[in-house]
Coordinates of C-alpha atoms and ligand atoms in Angstrom, one line a residue:
M173 CA -10.0 -22.0 0.1
R174 CA -9.2 -20.1 3.4
V175 CA -7.7 -16.9 3.1
L176 CA -6.5 -14.8 5.9
I177 CA -5.9 -11.0 5.5
L178 CA -3.8 -9.2 8.2
G179 CA -4.8 -5.6 7.9
V180 CA -8.4 -6.3 6.7
D181 CA -9.7 -2.8 8.4
G182 CA -7.2 -1.0 6.0
Y183 CA -7.6 0.8 2.7
I184 CA -6.4 -2.1 0.7
G185 CA -7.6 -5.0 3.1
W186 CA -11.1 -3.8 3.2
A187 CA -11.4 -3.6 -0.7
L188 CA -9.6 -6.9 -1.1
A189 CA -12.2 -8.5 1.3
Q190 CA -14.7 -7.5 -0.9
R191 CA -13.3 -8.7 -4.2
L192 CA -12.4 -12.2 -2.6
A193 CA -15.9 -12.5 -1.2
T194 CA -17.2 -12.7 -4.9
R195 CA -15.0 -15.7 -5.5
G196 CA -16.4 -17.8 -3.0
L197 CA -13.6 -17.8 -0.6
D198 CA -13.6 -18.5 3.2
L199 CA -12.5 -15.1 4.7
Y200 CA -10.6 -14.5 7.8
G201 CA -9.5 -11.1 9.0
V202 CA -7.3 -9.6 11.5
D203 CA -6.5 -6.0 12.6
N204 CA -5.7 -3.9 15.6
F205 CA -7.0 -0.5 14.3
F206 CA -3.4 1.1 14.4
T207 CA -4.3 3.1 11.3
R208 CA -7.6 4.6 12.8
R209 CA -5.8 5.4 16.0
R210 CA -2.8 7.0 14.5
V211 CA -4.7 9.0 11.8
K212 CA -6.9 10.5 14.9
E213 CA -3.6 11.5 16.5
V214 CA -2.4 13.9 13.5
G215 CA -6.1 15.4 13.9
S216 CA -7.2 13.6 10.8
D217 CA -9.9 11.1 9.8
S218 CA -10.9 9.0 6.9
V219 CA -12.9 11.2 4.4
L220 CA -14.9 8.2 3.2
P221 CA -17.3 6.9 6.0
V222 CA -15.8 4.1 8.0
P223 CA -18.2 2.5 10.6
S224 CA -16.9 0.5 13.5
I225 CA -15.6 -3.0 12.7
G226 CA -18.6 -4.6 14.2
R227 CA -21.0 -2.7 12.0
R228 CA -18.8 -2.9 8.9
L229 CA -18.8 -6.9 9.4
Q230 CA -22.5 -6.9 9.8
L231 CA -23.1 -4.8 6.5
F232 CA -20.4 -7.2 4.7
R233 CA -22.3 -10.2 5.5
G234 CA -25.4 -8.8 4.5
F235 CA -24.4 -7.4 1.2
Y236 CA -22.1 -10.5 0.1
G237 CA -24.1 -13.3 2.1
R238 CA -20.9 -14.6 3.6
G239 CA -18.9 -13.3 6.6
I240 CA -15.3 -12.5 7.6
K241 CA -14.3 -14.4 10.7
F242 CA -12.7 -11.5 12.4
F243 CA -9.7 -11.5 14.9
R244 CA -8.9 -8.3 16.9
G245 CA -5.1 -8.2 17.9
N246 CA -1.4 -7.1 17.1
V247 CA 0.5 -9.2 14.3
A248 CA 3.6 -8.2 16.1
D249 CA 2.2 -10.5 19.1
P250 CA 3.4 -13.9 18.2
E251 CA 1.2 -15.7 20.5
F252 CA -1.8 -14.1 19.0
L253 CA -0.6 -14.6 15.5
Y254 CA 0.1 -18.3 16.2
S255 CA -3.6 -18.6 17.7
V256 CA -5.1 -17.1 14.6
F257 CA -3.0 -19.6 12.2
K258 CA -4.3 -22.5 14.5
E259 CA -7.9 -21.4 14.1
A260 CA -8.1 -20.3 10.6
K261 CA -5.7 -22.6 9.0
P262 CA -5.2 -20.4 6.0
D263 CA -4.2 -21.6 2.4
V264 CA -3.1 -18.0 1.5
V265 CA -2.3 -15.4 4.1
Y266 CA -2.1 -11.6 2.9
H267 CA 0.3 -9.5 5.0
L268 CA -1.0 -5.8 5.0
A269 CA -0.9 -5.1 8.6
E270 CA 2.1 -2.7 8.9
Q271 CA 2.6 0.8 9.9
R272 CA 2.4 2.2 6.1
S273 CA 3.2 5.9 6.3
A274 CA 6.7 7.2 5.4
P275 CA 5.9 10.6 6.9
Y276 CA 4.7 9.1 10.1
S277 CA 8.0 7.0 10.5
M278 CA 9.8 10.5 10.0
I279 CA 8.2 12.3 12.7
G280 CA 10.9 11.5 15.3
L281 CA 12.7 8.7 17.0
K282 CA 9.4 7.3 18.9
Q283 CA 7.6 6.9 15.6
A284 CA 10.7 5.5 13.7
N285 CA 11.2 2.9 16.5
E286 CA 7.7 1.9 16.5
T287 CA 7.7 1.7 12.7
M288 CA 11.0 -0.5 12.7
V289 CA 9.9 -2.8 15.5
T290 CA 6.2 -3.6 14.7
N291 CA 6.8 -3.8 10.8
L292 CA 9.8 -6.3 11.2
V293 CA 8.3 -8.4 14.0
S294 CA 5.2 -8.8 12.4
T295 CA 6.7 -10.3 9.4
I296 CA 9.1 -12.5 11.4
N297 CA 6.2 -13.7 13.4
L298 CA 4.4 -14.6 10.3
V299 CA 7.1 -16.6 8.6
Y300 CA 7.6 -18.5 12.1
A301 CA 3.7 -19.0 12.3
A302 CA 3.9 -20.4 8.7
K303 CA 6.7 -22.7 9.5
D304 CA 5.5 -24.1 12.6
V305 CA 1.5 -24.3 11.8
N306 CA 1.1 -24.4 8.2
P307 CA 4.3 -24.5 6.1
N308 CA 2.2 -24.8 2.7
V309 CA 0.5 -21.4 3.2
H310 CA 1.2 -19.1 0.4
I311 CA 2.3 -15.8 1.9
I312 CA 1.5 -12.7 -0.1
K313 CA 3.5 -9.8 1.7
L314 CA 3.1 -6.0 0.5
G315 CA 6.3 -4.4 0.1
T316 CA 6.7 -1.1 -2.0
M317 CA 8.5 0.0 -5.1
G318 CA 9.9 2.5 -2.8
E319 CA 12.4 -0.3 -1.6
Y320 CA 14.6 0.3 -4.9
G321 CA 14.9 4.0 -4.6
T322 CA 15.8 5.8 -7.8
P323 CA 18.9 4.3 -9.2
N324 CA 20.6 5.8 -12.3
I325 CA 19.9 2.4 -14.0
D326 CA 16.8 0.4 -14.9
I327 CA 15.2 -1.7 -12.3
T328 CA 14.5 -5.3 -12.3
E329 CA 12.0 -7.3 -10.5
G330 CA 13.5 -8.4 -7.4
F331 CA 16.8 -10.1 -8.9
F332 CA 19.3 -9.1 -11.5
D333 CA 22.1 -10.7 -13.5
I334 CA 25.6 -9.4 -12.7
E335 CA 29.1 -9.9 -14.1
F336 CA 31.8 -8.6 -11.8
R337 CA 35.7 -9.0 -12.0
G338 CA 35.1 -12.0 -14.5
R339 CA 32.4 -13.9 -12.2
K340 CA 28.6 -14.2 -12.9
D341 CA 25.8 -14.4 -10.4
T342 CA 21.9 -13.4 -10.0
L343 CA 21.5 -11.4 -7.0
P344 CA 18.9 -9.2 -5.3
F345 CA 18.6 -5.9 -6.9
P346 CA 20.2 -3.4 -4.7
R347 CA 17.6 -1.6 -2.5
S348 CA 18.0 2.2 -1.5
A349 CA 14.9 3.5 0.5
G350 CA 14.2 6.8 1.2
S351 CA 12.3 6.7 4.5
W352 CA 12.7 4.6 8.0
Y353 CA 9.4 3.1 6.7
H354 CA 10.7 2.1 3.3
W355 CA 13.6 0.8 5.0
T356 CA 11.5 -1.7 7.1
K357 CA 10.1 -3.0 3.8
V358 CA 13.6 -3.6 2.6
H359 CA 14.6 -5.6 5.9
D360 CA 11.3 -7.3 5.5
S361 CA 12.3 -8.5 2.0
N362 CA 15.6 -9.6 3.3
N363 CA 14.0 -11.7 6.0
L364 CA 11.3 -13.3 3.7
M365 CA 14.0 -14.1 1.3
F366 CA 15.9 -15.8 4.3
A367 CA 12.8 -17.5 5.7
N368 CA 12.5 -19.0 2.0
R369 CA 16.0 -20.4 1.9
L370 CA 15.7 -21.8 5.4
W371 CA 12.2 -23.3 5.1
K372 CA 11.2 -23.5 1.5
L373 CA 8.1 -21.2 2.5
K374 CA 6.1 -20.1 -0.6
I375 CA 6.2 -16.4 -0.8
T376 CA 5.1 -13.6 -3.1
D377 CA 6.8 -10.3 -2.1
V378 CA 4.9 -7.5 -3.7
M379 CA 6.9 -4.5 -4.7
Q380 CA 3.6 -2.1 -5.0
G381 CA 3.6 1.5 -6.1
V382 CA 1.6 4.3 -4.7
V383 CA -2.3 3.4 -4.8
Y384 CA -4.8 5.8 -5.7
G385 CA -8.7 5.9 -5.8
T386 CA -11.8 5.5 -3.7
E387 CA -13.6 2.6 -5.4
I388 CA -13.2 -0.9 -7.0
K389 CA -16.2 -2.5 -8.9
E390 CA -17.6 -4.1 -5.7
I391 CA -17.6 -0.9 -3.7
E392 CA -19.6 0.9 -6.5
K393 CA -22.2 -1.6 -5.9
S394 CA -22.0 -2.3 -2.3
R395 CA -21.2 1.5 -1.1
L396 CA -19.0 -0.3 1.6
F397 CA -16.4 2.3 1.4
T398 CA -12.7 1.7 2.2
R399 CA -10.9 4.3 4.2
F400 CA -9.5 7.3 2.2
D401 CA -7.0 9.5 3.9
I402 CA -6.1 13.1 2.7
D403 CA -3.8 14.5 5.4
E404 CA -0.1 15.0 4.8
V405 CA 0.9 12.1 7.2
W406 CA -1.4 9.3 6.0
G407 CA -2.6 10.4 2.7
T408 CA -0.8 9.5 -0.7
A409 CA 0.2 11.9 -3.4
L410 CA -2.6 11.8 -6.1
N411 CA -5.4 11.2 -3.2
R412 CA -4.1 14.4 -1.6
F413 CA -4.1 16.4 -4.7
A414 CA -7.6 15.6 -5.4
A415 CA -8.5 16.6 -2.0
Q416 CA -6.5 19.9 -2.2
A417 CA -8.4 20.8 -5.4
V418 CA -11.7 19.9 -3.7
V419 CA -11.1 22.2 -0.5
G420 CA -9.7 25.1 -2.5
L421 CA -5.9 24.6 -1.5
P422 CA -3.3 24.7 -4.0
I423 CA -1.9 21.3 -5.2
T424 CA 1.5 21.0 -3.8
P425 CA 4.2 19.2 -5.7
Y426 CA 7.1 18.8 -3.5
G427 CA 10.2 20.8 -4.6
K428 CA 10.8 20.7 -8.4
G429 CA 8.1 17.9 -8.7
E430 CA 10.0 15.9 -11.3
Q431 CA 10.1 12.9 -8.8
K432 CA 8.8 9.9 -10.8
R433 CA 7.1 7.0 -9.2
G434 CA 5.0 3.8 -10.1
F435 CA 1.3 4.3 -9.3
L436 CA -1.7 2.0 -9.7
S437 CA -5.5 2.5 -9.1
L438 CA -7.2 0.7 -6.2
E439 CA -9.0 -1.5 -8.7
D440 CA -5.7 -2.4 -10.2
S441 CA -4.1 -3.1 -6.8
I442 CA -6.8 -5.6 -5.9
S443 CA -6.9 -7.2 -9.3
C444 CA -3.0 -7.8 -9.1
L445 CA -3.4 -9.1 -5.4
T446 CA -6.1 -11.5 -6.7
I447 CA -3.9 -12.8 -9.5
A448 CA -1.2 -13.4 -7.0
L449 CA -3.3 -15.5 -5.2
E450 CA -4.9 -17.2 -8.2
K451 CA -1.6 -17.8 -9.9
P452 CA 0.7 -18.7 -7.0
P453 CA 4.7 -19.4 -7.1
K454 CA 5.7 -23.0 -7.1
D455 CA 6.1 -24.7 -3.7
G456 CA 9.2 -23.3 -2.1
E457 CA 9.5 -20.5 -4.5
Y458 CA 10.1 -16.7 -3.3
R459 CA 9.0 -14.5 -6.0
V460 CA 9.1 -10.7 -6.5
L461 CA 6.2 -8.9 -8.2
N462 CA 6.7 -5.3 -9.2
Q463 CA 3.3 -4.1 -9.0
F464 CA 2.1 -0.7 -10.7
D465 CA 0.3 0.3 -13.9
Q466 CA 2.3 3.3 -15.2
Y467 CA 5.1 5.7 -13.7
Y468 CA 4.3 9.2 -13.6
S469 CA 6.1 12.6 -12.4
V470 CA 4.7 14.4 -9.6
N471 CA 4.1 17.4 -11.8
Y472 CA 2.2 15.4 -14.5
L473 CA -0.2 14.2 -11.7
A474 CA -0.8 17.7 -10.3
D475 CA -1.4 19.1 -14.0
T476 CA -3.9 16.1 -14.5
V477 CA -5.7 16.5 -11.3
R478 CA -6.0 20.2 -12.1
E479 CA -7.4 19.6 -15.6
V480 CA -9.9 17.0 -14.5
F481 CA -11.1 19.2 -11.7
R482 CA -11.7 22.2 -14.2
E483 CA -13.5 20.0 -16.7
L484 CA -15.6 18.5 -13.8
T485 CA -16.4 21.7 -11.8
G486 CA -15.5 24.5 -14.1
K487 CA -13.2 25.7 -11.3
D488 CA -9.4 26.4 -11.4
A489 CA -7.1 24.8 -8.8
R490 CA -3.8 26.4 -8.2
I491 CA -0.5 24.7 -8.5
K492 CA 2.2 25.7 -6.1
H493 CA 5.6 24.1 -5.7
V494 CA 6.4 23.9 -1.9
E495 CA 10.0 23.1 -0.3
N496 CA 10.2 19.3 -0.2
P497 CA 9.9 18.1 3.2
R498 CA 11.5 14.8 2.0
V499 CA 15.1 14.0 1.5
E500 CA 15.0 12.8 -2.2
A501 CA 16.0 13.4 -5.9
E502 CA 13.7 15.8 -7.4
D503 CA 14.6 15.0 -11.0
H504 CA 15.8 11.6 -12.0
Y505 CA 16.1 8.7 -14.4
Y506 CA 13.2 6.1 -13.5
N507 CA 12.7 3.0 -15.5
P508 CA 11.5 -0.2 -13.6
D509 CA 10.2 -3.6 -15.1
H510 CA 6.8 -4.7 -14.5
K511 CA 6.4 -7.7 -16.7
K512 CA 5.4 -10.5 -14.4
L513 CA 2.1 -9.5 -13.5
Y514 CA 1.0 -8.8 -17.3
E515 CA 2.5 -12.3 -17.9
L516 CA 0.2 -13.7 -15.4
G517 CA -2.8 -12.1 -17.0
Y518 CA -3.0 -8.6 -15.5
K519 CA -4.8 -6.1 -17.7
P520 CA -5.1 -2.4 -16.4
S521 CA -8.6 -1.4 -15.9
G522 CA -8.9 2.0 -17.0
E523 CA -7.4 5.4 -17.6
L524 CA -5.8 8.0 -15.0
K525 CA -8.3 10.8 -15.9
K526 CA -11.4 8.6 -15.3
D527 CA -10.1 7.4 -12.2
I528 CA -9.3 10.9 -11.0
K529 CA -12.7 11.9 -12.1
K530 CA -14.0 9.4 -9.8
I531 CA -12.0 10.5 -6.9
I532 CA -13.0 14.1 -7.2
E533 CA -16.7 13.1 -7.5
D534 CA -16.7 10.8 -4.5
L535 CA -14.7 13.7 -2.5
L536 CA -17.4 16.2 -3.6
E537 CA -20.1 14.1 -2.1
Y538 CA -18.1 14.4 1.1
E539 CA -17.0 18.1 0.8
E540 CA -18.0 19.0 4.3
K541 CA -15.6 16.4 5.7
C542 CA -12.7 17.2 3.4
K543 CA -13.1 20.9 4.5
E544 CA -13.2 19.8 8.3
L545 CA -9.6 18.5 7.5
K546 CA -8.3 21.3 5.7
S547 CA -5.8 22.4 8.2
V548 CA -4.0 18.9 8.1
I549 CA -3.3 18.6 4.5
M550 CA -0.5 20.7 3.7
P551 CA 3.1 19.2 4.6
R552 CA 4.4 19.7 8.1
T553 CA 6.6 16.9 8.5
Y554 CA 10.2 17.5 7.3
W555 CA 12.6 14.6 7.1
R556 CA 15.7 16.5 8.0
K557 CA 13.9 18.0 11.4
S558 CA 12.9 14.4 12.5
S559 CA 13.0 14.8 16.4
G560 CA 15.1 12.7 18.8
L561 CA 14.4 12.0 22.6
Ligands
NAD785 N1 -1.7 2.4 0.0 C1 -0.4 2.5 -0.8 O1 -0.3 3.4 -1.6 C2 0.5 1.5 -0.6 C3 1.7 1.4 -1.5 C4 2.7 0.4 -1.3 C5 2.7 -0.4 -0.3 N2 1.7 -0.4 0.6 C6 1.4 -1.4 1.8 O2 0.5 -2.1 1.6 C7 0.0 -2.6 2.8 C8 -1.5 -2.0 3.3 O3 -1.7 -0.4 3.1 P1 -3.0 0.1 3.1 O4 -2.8 1.4 2.5 O5 -4.1 -0.5 3.1 O6 -2.7 0.7 4.8 P2 -3.5 0.8 5.9 O7 -2.7 1.5 7.0 O8 -4.9 1.5 5.5 O9 -4.0 -0.6 6.2 C9 -3.3 -1.3 7.0 C10 -4.1 -2.1 8.0 O10 -3.3 -2.9 8.8 C11 -3.5 -2.8 10.6 N3 -2.3 -2.8 11.2 C12 -1.0 -2.2 10.9 N4 -0.2 -2.7 11.9 C13 -0.8 -3.8 12.4 C14 -0.5 -4.6 13.4 N5 0.6 -4.7 13.8 N6 -1.5 -5.8 13.8 C15 -2.6 -5.9 13.4 N7 -3.2 -4.8 12.4 C16 -2.2 -3.9 12.0 C17 -4.0 -1.4 10.5 O11 -4.9 -0.8 11.5 C18 -4.7 -1.0 9.1 O12 -6.3 -1.4 9.2 C19 0.9 -1.9 3.9 O13 2.0 -2.9 4.1 C20 1.7 -0.8 3.1 O14 2.6 -0.6 3.5 C21 0.5 0.5 0.5

């Protein structure tokens, strides 16, 4: 089977490639190093070492005995994507290649436009390339649980049954995103649904929770690390909390800290994405999977990081609530469904405390690098102050 990973140089893409290499699949990868560049722009870097792509691919082939055929280019460039499709002839394509930082999209108009245009265009390019070059390809597209927002009712997986003024229908579950980035994922979902209606493309639209962790089983053995970001723009909640503890900064829940979100480990994210490939939707089906293991409040995660850090190092980490840079409910109802992946065979890999311990251990191994980045960890991007021209 031929599998194309758009965004193979990223946090999830590089780990996914390693899992798929162990399944004997033919791998093709695309990246334009957008994340590497933009992370540098905010004065940050991956804490775990990420060599040049040439070196990465060489080490990958050396360890797994099979390579990734790599194409450097922008998925938002239609000629480029069509040419990749013609050469790779993928049976499955994972679309991970989007601007993925909510804070980045909220810095100002330039970043908002860049996120809006490149994300939407890349997905439109993908469905056209699929339709024209390989209409049987299975598209696995990464969206986010953040598309749903935090409604005061249960959240279903993609669609819900409604009765209104005496009539019934099954409709897309209402989306209510909280950043320009999250809205791009909503628009992508709408576009994917429409492409499916037009051309009967086979699509899995993954509503993924926040991913945490440094390793998956394969990385433990290969030591071919995936990137790990801890700064306020590119790092995600739990990963940043661990880094704050390691460098001696306070752990900073935003506002009241009772925001609840779905989370899953990198290992579980990769398992779910592999299940999506191995258990595809029917021909012509558009399916939505809510992909997370548990939902936690930010306060619970901060307390757990503090507890694990104390157990591991004997040192205390302080928790300090800071002004919330985001515009979001800080205490709310949250009860999303996540049944479909379990029905397809997903079994969560571990437990939160063990995963946090592993993150802290890896960060302690690269403590000097964490300390170099100390000045970019605390929040500075305020949604309401997003700058214009
Ligand atoms: N990490 C999470 O917690 C999380 C949660 C929910 C959803 N997601 C989604 O999963 C996907 C992958 O996330 P990630 O954490 O691996 O992000 P990442 O930024 O580490 O990886 C994305 C990769 O795609 C590349 N890329 C971006 N735009 C591109 C373009 N136009 N052309 C070619 N390459 C491009 C980047 O250079 C990067 O290597 C994203 O779509 C993200 O929105 C991630």
